[in-house]
Each structure stands twice: as C-alpha cells, then as structure tokens.
Coordinates of C-alpha atoms in Angstrom, one line a residue:
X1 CA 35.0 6.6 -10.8
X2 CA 36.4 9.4 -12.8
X3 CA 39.8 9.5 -13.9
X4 CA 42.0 12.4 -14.6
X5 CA 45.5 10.7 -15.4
X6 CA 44.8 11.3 -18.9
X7 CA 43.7 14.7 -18.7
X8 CA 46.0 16.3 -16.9
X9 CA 48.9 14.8 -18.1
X10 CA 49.0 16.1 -21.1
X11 CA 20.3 24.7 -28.4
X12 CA 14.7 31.1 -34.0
X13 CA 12.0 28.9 -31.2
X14 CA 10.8 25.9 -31.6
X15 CA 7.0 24.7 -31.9
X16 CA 5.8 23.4 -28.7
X17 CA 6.1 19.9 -29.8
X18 CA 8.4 16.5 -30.1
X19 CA 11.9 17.2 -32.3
X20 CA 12.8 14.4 -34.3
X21 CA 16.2 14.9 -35.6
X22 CA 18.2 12.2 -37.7
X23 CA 21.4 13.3 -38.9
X24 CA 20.5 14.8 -41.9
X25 CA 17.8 17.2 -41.1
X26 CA 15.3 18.4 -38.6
X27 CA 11.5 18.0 -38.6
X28 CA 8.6 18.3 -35.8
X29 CA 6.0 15.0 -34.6
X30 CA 3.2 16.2 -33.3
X31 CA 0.9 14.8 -30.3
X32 CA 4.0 12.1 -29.9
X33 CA 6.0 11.6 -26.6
X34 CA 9.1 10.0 -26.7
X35 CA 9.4 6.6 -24.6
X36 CA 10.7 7.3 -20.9
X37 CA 13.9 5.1 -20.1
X38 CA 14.2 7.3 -16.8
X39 CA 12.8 9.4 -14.5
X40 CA 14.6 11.3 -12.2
X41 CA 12.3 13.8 -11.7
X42 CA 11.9 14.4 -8.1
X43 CA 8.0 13.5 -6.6
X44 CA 6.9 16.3 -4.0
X45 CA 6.6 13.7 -0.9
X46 CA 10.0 12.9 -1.9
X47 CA 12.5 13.1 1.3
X48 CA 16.5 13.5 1.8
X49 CA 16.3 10.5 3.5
X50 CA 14.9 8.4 1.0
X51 CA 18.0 8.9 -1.0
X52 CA 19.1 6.7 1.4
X53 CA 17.0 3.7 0.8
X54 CA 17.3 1.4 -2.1
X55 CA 14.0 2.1 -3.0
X56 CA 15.4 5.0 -4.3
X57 CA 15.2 6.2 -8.1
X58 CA 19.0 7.1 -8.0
X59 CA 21.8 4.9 -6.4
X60 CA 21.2 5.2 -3.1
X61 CA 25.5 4.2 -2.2
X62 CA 27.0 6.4 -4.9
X63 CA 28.4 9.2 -5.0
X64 CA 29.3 10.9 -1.8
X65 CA 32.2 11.2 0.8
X66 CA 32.9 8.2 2.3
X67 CA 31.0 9.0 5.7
X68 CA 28.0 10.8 4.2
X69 CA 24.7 10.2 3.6
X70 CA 22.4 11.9 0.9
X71 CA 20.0 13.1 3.9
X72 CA 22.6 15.1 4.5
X73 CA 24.2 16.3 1.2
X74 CA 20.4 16.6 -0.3
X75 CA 18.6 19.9 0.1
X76 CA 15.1 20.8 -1.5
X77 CA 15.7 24.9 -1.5
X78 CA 12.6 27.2 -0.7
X79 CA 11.2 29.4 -3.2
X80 CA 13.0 28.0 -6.3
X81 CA 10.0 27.4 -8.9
X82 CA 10.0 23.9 -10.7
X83 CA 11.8 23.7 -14.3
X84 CA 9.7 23.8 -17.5
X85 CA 9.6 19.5 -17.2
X86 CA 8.8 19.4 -13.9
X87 CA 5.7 21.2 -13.9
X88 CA 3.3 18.4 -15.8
X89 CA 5.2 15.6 -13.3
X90 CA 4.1 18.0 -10.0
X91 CA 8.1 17.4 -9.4
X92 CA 10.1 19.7 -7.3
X93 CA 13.8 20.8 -7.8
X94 CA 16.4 19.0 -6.1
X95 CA 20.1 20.7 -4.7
X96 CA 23.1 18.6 -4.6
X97 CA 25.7 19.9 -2.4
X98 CA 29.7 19.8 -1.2
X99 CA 31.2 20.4 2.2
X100 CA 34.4 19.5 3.4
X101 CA 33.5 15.8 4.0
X102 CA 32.5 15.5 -0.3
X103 CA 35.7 13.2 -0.3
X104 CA 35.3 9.8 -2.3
X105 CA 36.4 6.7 -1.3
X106 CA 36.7 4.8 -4.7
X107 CA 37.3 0.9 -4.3
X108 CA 40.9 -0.6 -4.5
X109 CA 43.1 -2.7 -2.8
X110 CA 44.2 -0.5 -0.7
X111 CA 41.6 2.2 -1.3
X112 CA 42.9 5.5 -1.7
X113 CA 41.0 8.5 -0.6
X114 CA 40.2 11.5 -3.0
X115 CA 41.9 14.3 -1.6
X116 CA 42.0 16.3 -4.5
X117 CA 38.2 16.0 -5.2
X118 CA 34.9 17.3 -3.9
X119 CA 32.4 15.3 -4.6
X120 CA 28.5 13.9 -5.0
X121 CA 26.3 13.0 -7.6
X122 CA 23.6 11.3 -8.4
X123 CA 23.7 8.2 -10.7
X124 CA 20.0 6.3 -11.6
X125 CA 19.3 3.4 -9.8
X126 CA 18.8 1.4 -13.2
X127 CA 21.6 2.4 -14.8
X128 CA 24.3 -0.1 -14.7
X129 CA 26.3 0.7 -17.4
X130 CA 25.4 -1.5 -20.2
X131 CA 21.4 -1.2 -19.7
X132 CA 18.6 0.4 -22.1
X133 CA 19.8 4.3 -21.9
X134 CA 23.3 3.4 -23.6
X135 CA 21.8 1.4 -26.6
X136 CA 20.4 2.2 -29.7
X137 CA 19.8 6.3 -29.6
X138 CA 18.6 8.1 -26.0
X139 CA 18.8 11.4 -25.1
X140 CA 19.8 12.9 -21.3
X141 CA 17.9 15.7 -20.2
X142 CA 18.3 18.2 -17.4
X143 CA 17.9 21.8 -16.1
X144 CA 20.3 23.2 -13.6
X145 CA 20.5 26.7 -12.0
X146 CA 22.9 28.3 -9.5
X147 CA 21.7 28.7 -5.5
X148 CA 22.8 32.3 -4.2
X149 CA 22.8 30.7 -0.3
X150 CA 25.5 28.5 -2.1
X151 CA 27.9 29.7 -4.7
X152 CA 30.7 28.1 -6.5
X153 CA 34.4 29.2 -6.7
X154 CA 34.4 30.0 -10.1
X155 CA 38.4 29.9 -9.6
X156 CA 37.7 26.1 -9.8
X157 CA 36.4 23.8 -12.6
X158 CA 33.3 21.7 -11.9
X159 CA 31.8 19.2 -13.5
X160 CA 27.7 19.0 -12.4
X161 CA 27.2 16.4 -15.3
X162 CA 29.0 13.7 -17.2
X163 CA 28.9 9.9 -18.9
X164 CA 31.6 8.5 -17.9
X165 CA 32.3 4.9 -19.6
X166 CA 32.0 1.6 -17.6
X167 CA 35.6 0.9 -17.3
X168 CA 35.5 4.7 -15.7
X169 CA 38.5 5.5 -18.2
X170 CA 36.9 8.8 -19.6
X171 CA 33.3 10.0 -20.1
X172 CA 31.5 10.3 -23.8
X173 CA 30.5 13.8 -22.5
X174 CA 30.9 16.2 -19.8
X175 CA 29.1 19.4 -18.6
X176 CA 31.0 21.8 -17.3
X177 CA 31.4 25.3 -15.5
X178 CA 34.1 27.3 -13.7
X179 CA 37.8 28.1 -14.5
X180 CA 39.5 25.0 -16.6
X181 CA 42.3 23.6 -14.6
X182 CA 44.6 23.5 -17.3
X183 CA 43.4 26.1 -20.2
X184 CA 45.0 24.6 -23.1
X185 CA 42.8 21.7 -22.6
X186 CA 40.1 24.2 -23.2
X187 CA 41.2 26.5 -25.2
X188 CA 38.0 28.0 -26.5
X189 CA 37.2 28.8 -22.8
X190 CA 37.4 32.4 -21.7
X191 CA 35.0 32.9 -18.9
X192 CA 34.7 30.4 -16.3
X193 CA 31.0 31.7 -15.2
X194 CA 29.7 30.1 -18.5
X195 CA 27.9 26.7 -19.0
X196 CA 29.9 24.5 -21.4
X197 CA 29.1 21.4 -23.2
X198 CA 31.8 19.2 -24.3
X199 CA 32.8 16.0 -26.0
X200 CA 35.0 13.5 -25.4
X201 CA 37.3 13.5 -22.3
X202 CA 40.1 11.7 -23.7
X203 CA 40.6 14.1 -26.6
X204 CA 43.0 16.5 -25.9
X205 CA 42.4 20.0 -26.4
X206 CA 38.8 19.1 -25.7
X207 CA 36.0 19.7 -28.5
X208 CA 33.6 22.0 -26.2
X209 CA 29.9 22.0 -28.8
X210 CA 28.3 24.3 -27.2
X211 CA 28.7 27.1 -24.3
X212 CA 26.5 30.0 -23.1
X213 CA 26.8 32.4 -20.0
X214 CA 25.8 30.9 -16.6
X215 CA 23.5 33.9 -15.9
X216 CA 22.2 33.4 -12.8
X217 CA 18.8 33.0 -10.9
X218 CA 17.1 31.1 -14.0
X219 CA 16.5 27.8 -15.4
X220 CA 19.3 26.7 -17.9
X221 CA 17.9 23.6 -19.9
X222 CA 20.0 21.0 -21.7
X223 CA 19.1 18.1 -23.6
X224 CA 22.1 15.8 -25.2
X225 CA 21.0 12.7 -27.8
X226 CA 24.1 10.4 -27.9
X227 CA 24.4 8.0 -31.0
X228 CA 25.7 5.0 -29.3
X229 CA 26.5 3.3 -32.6
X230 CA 26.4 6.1 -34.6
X231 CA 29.0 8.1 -32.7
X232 CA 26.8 11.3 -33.3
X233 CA 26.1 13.7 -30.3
X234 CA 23.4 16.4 -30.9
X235 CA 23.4 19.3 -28.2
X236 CA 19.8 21.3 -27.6
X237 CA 19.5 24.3 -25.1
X238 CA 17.1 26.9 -23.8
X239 CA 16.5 29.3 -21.0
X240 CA 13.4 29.3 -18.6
X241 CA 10.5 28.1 -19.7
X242 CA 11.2 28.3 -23.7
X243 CA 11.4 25.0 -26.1
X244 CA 14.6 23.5 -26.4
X245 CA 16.3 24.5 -29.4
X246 CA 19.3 22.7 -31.2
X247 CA 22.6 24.3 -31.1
X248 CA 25.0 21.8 -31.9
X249 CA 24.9 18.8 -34.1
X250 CA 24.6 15.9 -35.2
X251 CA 28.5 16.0 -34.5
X252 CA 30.5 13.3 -34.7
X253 CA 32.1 11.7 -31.0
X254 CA 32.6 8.4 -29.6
X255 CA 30.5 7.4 -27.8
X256 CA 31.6 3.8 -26.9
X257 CA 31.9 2.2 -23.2
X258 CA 28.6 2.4 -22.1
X259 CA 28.6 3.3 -18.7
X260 CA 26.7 6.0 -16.1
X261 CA 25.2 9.3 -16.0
X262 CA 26.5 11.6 -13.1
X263 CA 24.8 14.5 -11.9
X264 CA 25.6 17.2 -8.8
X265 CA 28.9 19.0 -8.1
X266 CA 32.6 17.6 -8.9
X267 CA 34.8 19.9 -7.6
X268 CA 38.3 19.7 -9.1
X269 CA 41.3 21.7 -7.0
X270 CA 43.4 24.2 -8.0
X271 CA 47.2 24.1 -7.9
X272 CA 50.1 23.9 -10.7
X273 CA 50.2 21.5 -13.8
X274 CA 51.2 18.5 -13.6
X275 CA 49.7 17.5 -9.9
X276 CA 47.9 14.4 -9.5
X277 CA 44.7 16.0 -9.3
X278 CA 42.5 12.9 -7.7
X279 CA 44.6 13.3 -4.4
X280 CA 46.8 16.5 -4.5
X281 CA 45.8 20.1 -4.9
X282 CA 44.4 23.1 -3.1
X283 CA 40.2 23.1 -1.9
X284 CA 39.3 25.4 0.2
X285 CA 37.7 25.0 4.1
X286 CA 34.6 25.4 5.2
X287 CA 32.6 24.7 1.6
X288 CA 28.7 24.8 1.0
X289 CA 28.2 24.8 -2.4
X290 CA 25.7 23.8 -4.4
X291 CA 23.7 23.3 -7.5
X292 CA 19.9 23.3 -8.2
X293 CA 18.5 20.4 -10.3
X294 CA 15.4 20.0 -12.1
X295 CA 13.8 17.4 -15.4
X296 CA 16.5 14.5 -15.0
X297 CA 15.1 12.3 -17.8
X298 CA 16.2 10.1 -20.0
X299 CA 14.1 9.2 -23.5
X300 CA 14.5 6.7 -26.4
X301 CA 15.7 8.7 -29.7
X302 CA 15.9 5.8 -31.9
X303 CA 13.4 7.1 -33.6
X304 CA 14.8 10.8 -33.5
X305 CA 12.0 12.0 -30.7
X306 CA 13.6 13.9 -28.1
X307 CA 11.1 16.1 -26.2
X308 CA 11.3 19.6 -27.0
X309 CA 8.6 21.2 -24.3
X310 CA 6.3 19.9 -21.8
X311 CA 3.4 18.3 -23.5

C-alpha cells in the first residue's frame, strides 16, 4: 500500500452537457454520455454489511484496520442530500470513517503493522491495477463533503483520494486536505482547511494543480482525466449542484504504473521531520472522523468525454 519513504525523506459555467477536451482546446457534445468503466455510486438498498461480501462493487478485504469490517467503518449519515450524480442513479451518499482500530496490516514477511497511519478506503472491486480504467484516457469522478458529527484534525494531513501505482511506490495523483506534514513538500500550501489537488507523489516539492477552500456543509465536486500514455492530467471542479468546470490542464504528469483508485480517510500523524511516518508518529485517542462521499465513477475519455452534469 502507500509508501512514504520517498516523501518524507527528503474546475465562467459550463452548458449542461458532455465536455470533450483534447489537449489543445475545449469544445461541448451534446446528448452524448461518456462510457461507464465504474460505478461506485451507492444503490439505496445498499447495506454496511454488504461491503462485506464479495459481491460488493468495491473490494470487500481492502482497506481497513486489520480487525475491522466495513459494517463497522461504513456509515450512511441522515439528512445529507445526494450529490449532483447521484440524483439520476437514486444513489445515496456514503461516509468512510477512522477510529482508533483504522491501523493497516499491509502484507510482508513478517508483516508490520501501521502505527503511524489511520486508515480505510475504498478501492473498486474491478480494479486490479492494470484493467480498463488505467488504459487509453478515463477520467475519476467524485464529490466529497465534511460530516459536522465527525470532524477532522486539520493539524493533520489526509489524503481521502489517490492512484497509487501497482508496485504501490507512489500514486499518479493525490487529493488532499489538512496541514502538510512537512511544508516544504507543499509549499504553495497555506491553509490546511482547503481541498488540494496534486500531482505526482514522487516529485519533490509537489506540483499541487488546483486548490480551493474546504467550506463546509456542501457538495465539493471533482473530476480528474488522466492521460495514461499521454502523461496529461486535466483537473475540473464545482460546488453543489453547478457543472463541472476545468481549472487545470491538460498539464503534463506521469502517469505510468497503473494501479488503484483509493477513496475514504488516510490519516497521516504528526511529529518532527524525518520520522518514519508508516509506523512512528503522534494520532490522537479516541478518533471518529469521517468523510461524506458521493458520484464515484469512472468514464472512458479516449474520446475526450468526461461528464460535465447529470444528463
């Protein structure tokens, strides 16, 4: 899973319609949808438990704390209307949360606990790493808000999504919020309540695309288009219910390794430079935090579609 030796060490509106955007310019396809390569969307019937069972749309073993199950890290919170794509699915939101048990137990020989981490997120069930959403073009979707019954420690840096690359040495791009463990790796950082979308993890200081306040109680929608031979990354945001507009991009990044889409919470610690973050460092007791999920999908862009608004 992911590694930190190297890192430590050291979206004017848009019409309601389909965006196709090659690298050049920017132009609108009308009445098209974009072919689906996931959906993680969340049906109403849809249980805690059924995270559980390998039926599930997402990987029902990873990622949690060693003796957890997703019935119990899953919550479906009351009240919390559905984000702009779930409405035409009927899907509901979904909250991924950390306690003191969030404690991965990655594989090795011996396997080492990781102490410095809190930890779960959802990977989909389909994607192995080399399948159909890290070929050609395909763009990520998602829309995440804050739950007040669970804040984060804004002290902390968290990562609620990521690609990380198959041999799990970096990610292509992470997602990120909180207070950067060490600041010179992000350098263009300045508040740590703000919603940051960055490029390759291996670079060092990181390139952060795009960033925008974390304001609270509403629906912050991203989409990402990675270029898996092109090495182009295009970044598109919005807020509530508005059409995704581009904010950053084409740009170049590399996007080689394949690999898996994470989303939830991943909690880094605090503590002084230079600590090996996966199994040292400070967390705090008695955590229940969380963050509120909605529109996980994943689209072919070969064609530069990538699904602006609900159709």
């Amino acid at each position: 899973m992911k590694r930190f030796t190297f890192l430590f060490v050291a979206l004017s509106s848009l019409t309601k319609a389909i965006l196709a955007v090659p690298s050049t310019a920017s132009r609108s396809v009308v009445g098209k949808e974009c072919a689906l390569l996931f959906d993680g969307r969340v049906p109403q019937k849809m249980t805690p438990a059924d995270f559980d069972k390998n039926t599930s749309i997402f990987d029902h073993q990873f990622v949690h704390g060693q003796n957890q199950t997703w019935a119990e890290i899953i919550k479906f919170p009351v009240g919390i209307p559905p984000s702009m794509f779930d409405i035409p699915k009927l899907a509901k939101p979904v909250e991924v949360t950390i306690n003191d048990q969030s404690i991965f137990l990655p594989g090795g020989n011996p396997p080492e606990p990781q102490f410095g981490f809190r930890r779960s997120e959802l990977i989909p069930a389909t994607n192995n790493g080399s399948d159909i959403t890290v070929q050609g073009t395909t763009t990520f979707h998602w829309s995440i808000r804050n739950d007040p019954l669970r804040p984060l420690n804004f002290s902390h840096e968290y990562h609620p999504r990521w690609h990380e690359t198959a041999d799990f040495s970096t990610s292509q791009f992470t997602f990120l919020t909180g207070k950067p463990f060490n600041q010179s790796f992000d350098p263009t950082v300045h508040d740590p309540k703000t919603l940051r979308l960055a490029g390759l993890q291996a670079n060092s200081p990181e390139t952060t695309f795009f960033q925008t306040p974390f304001e609270f109680d509403v629906w912050h929608n991203f989409a990402v288009t990675v270029g898996w031979t092109s090495n182009e990354l295009t970044v598109y945001y919005s807020k509530g219910h508005a059409p995704l507009e581009r904010v950053a991009g084409p740009l170049s990044n590399d996007n080689s390794g394949g690999g898996q889409f994470h989303t939830g919470v991943f909690k880094l610690p605090t503590g002084p430079l230079g600590i090996d973050v996966v199994h040292e460092g400070f967390q705090e007791s008695n955590l229940n935090e969380g963050l509120i999920f909605g529109g996980i999908f994943i689209e072919d862009s070969a064609d530069g579609c990538v699904t602006a608004s609900p159709s």
